[in-house]
Coordinates of C-alpha atoms and ligand atoms in Angstrom, one line a residue:
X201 CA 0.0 0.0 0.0
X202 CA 1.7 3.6 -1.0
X203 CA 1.1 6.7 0.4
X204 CA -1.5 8.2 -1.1
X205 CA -3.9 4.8 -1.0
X206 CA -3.0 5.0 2.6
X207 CA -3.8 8.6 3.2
X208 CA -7.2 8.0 1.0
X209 CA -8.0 4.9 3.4
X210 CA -7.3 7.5 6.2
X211 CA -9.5 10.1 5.5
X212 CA -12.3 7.6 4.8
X213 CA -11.7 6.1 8.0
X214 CA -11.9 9.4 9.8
X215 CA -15.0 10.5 7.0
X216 CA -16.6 7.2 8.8
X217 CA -15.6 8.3 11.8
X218 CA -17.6 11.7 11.9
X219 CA -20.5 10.7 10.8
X220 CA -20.7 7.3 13.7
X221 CA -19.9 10.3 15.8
X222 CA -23.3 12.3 14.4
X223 CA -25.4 9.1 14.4
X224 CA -24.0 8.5 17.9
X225 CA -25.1 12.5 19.2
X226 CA -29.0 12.5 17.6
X227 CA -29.5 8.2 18.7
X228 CA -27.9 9.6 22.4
X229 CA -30.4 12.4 22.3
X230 CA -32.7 10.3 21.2
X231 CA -31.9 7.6 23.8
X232 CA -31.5 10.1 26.4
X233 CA -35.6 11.3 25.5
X234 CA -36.8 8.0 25.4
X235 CA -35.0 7.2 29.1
X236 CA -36.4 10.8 30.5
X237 CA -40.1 9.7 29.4
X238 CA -39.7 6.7 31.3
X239 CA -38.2 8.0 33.8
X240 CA -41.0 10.0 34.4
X241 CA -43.3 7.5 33.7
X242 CA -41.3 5.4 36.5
X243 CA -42.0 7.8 38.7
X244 CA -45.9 8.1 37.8
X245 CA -46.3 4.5 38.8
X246 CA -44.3 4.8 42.0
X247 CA -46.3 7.7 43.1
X248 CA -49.9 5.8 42.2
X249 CA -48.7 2.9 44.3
X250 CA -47.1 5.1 46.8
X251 CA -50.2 6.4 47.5
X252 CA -52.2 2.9 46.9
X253 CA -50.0 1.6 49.5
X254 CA -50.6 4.7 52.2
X255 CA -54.6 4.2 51.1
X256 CA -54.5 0.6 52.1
X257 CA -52.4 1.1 55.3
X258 CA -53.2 4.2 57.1
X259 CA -55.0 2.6 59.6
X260 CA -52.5 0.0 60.3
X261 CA -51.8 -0.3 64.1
X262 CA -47.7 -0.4 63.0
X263 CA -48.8 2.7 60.3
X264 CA -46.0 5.3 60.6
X265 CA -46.7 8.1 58.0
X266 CA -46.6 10.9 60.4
X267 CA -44.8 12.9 57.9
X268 CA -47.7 11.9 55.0
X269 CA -50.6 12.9 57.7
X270 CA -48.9 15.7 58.7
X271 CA -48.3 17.0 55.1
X272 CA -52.2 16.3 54.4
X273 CA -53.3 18.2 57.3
X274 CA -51.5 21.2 56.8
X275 CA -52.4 21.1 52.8
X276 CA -56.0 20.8 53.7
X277 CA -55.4 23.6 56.2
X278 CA -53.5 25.7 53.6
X279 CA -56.5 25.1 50.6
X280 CA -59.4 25.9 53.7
X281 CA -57.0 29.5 54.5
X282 CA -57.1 30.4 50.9
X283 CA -60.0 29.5 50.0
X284 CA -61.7 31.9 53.0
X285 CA -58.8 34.3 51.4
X286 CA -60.4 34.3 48.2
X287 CA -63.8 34.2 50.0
X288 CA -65.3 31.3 49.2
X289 CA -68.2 30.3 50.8
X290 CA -69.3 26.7 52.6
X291 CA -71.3 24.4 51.1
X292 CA -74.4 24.2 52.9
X293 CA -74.7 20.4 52.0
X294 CA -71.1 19.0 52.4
X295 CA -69.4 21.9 54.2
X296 CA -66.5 21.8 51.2
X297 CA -65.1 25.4 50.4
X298 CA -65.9 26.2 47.4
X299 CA -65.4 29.7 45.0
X300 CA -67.9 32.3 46.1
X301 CA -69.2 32.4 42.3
X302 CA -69.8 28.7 42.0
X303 CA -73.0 27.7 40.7
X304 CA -72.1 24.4 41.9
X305 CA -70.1 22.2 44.9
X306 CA -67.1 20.9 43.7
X307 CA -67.6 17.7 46.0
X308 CA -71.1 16.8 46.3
X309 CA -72.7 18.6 43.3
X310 CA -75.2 20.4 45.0
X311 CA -76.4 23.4 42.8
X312 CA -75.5 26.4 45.0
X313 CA -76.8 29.5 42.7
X314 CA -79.6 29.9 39.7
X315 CA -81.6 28.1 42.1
X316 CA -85.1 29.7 40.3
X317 CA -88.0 30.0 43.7
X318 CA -90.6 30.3 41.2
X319 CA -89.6 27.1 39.3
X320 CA -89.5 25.2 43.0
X321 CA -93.1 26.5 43.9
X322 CA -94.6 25.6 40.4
X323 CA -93.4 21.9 41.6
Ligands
ZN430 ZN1 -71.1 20.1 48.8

């Protein structure tokens, strides 16, 4: 092999070379999507049976989630705070907060507003 049939197999070789290299970046990025989506997914299923798991087991005798139920309690505590700071009012049926323009309750359904009298007493 001379020189210049080497060289020529060189820059082939390196030609090659650089475009493995650009496959290799877009498949990684490509690779590195598809592991971030499931991933994330991962995590989705963890959290569902996390939260299975603390559903199921709450009342356990041997339950320690003192950091969950504590973390509940202060979120529901937090939502019922804002809620009045937004002035919202009860819900005469369920006692839920809900928005103080809500026609109905966000929990039980019960219609709150556009209640027509006149319709009720043609009953
Ligand atoms: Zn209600």
């Amino acid at each position: 092999m001379d020189f210049f049939e080497k060289l020529s197999d060189t820059a082939i070789a390196i030609g090659k070379e650089v475009s493995d290299r650009a496959k290799d970046v877009s498949s990684c990025a490509m690779l590195q999507y598809d592991i971030r989506s499931r991933e994330g997914y991962l995590n989705e299923l963890y959290q569902d049976l996390g939260k299975k798991y603390y559903e199921d087991h709450k009342d356990d005798e041997d339950a320690d989630f003192t950091e969950i139920d504590g973390l509940i309690k202060e979120l529901d505590e937090m939502r019922r705070e804002l809620m009045e700071k937004k002035g919202a009012d009860k819900c005469p049926k369920c006692g839920n907060y809900v928005a103080k323009d809500a026609d109905y309750c966000s929990k039980c359904g019960k219609q709150l507003k556009g209640v027509d009298v006149e319709a009720d007493e043609e009953e």
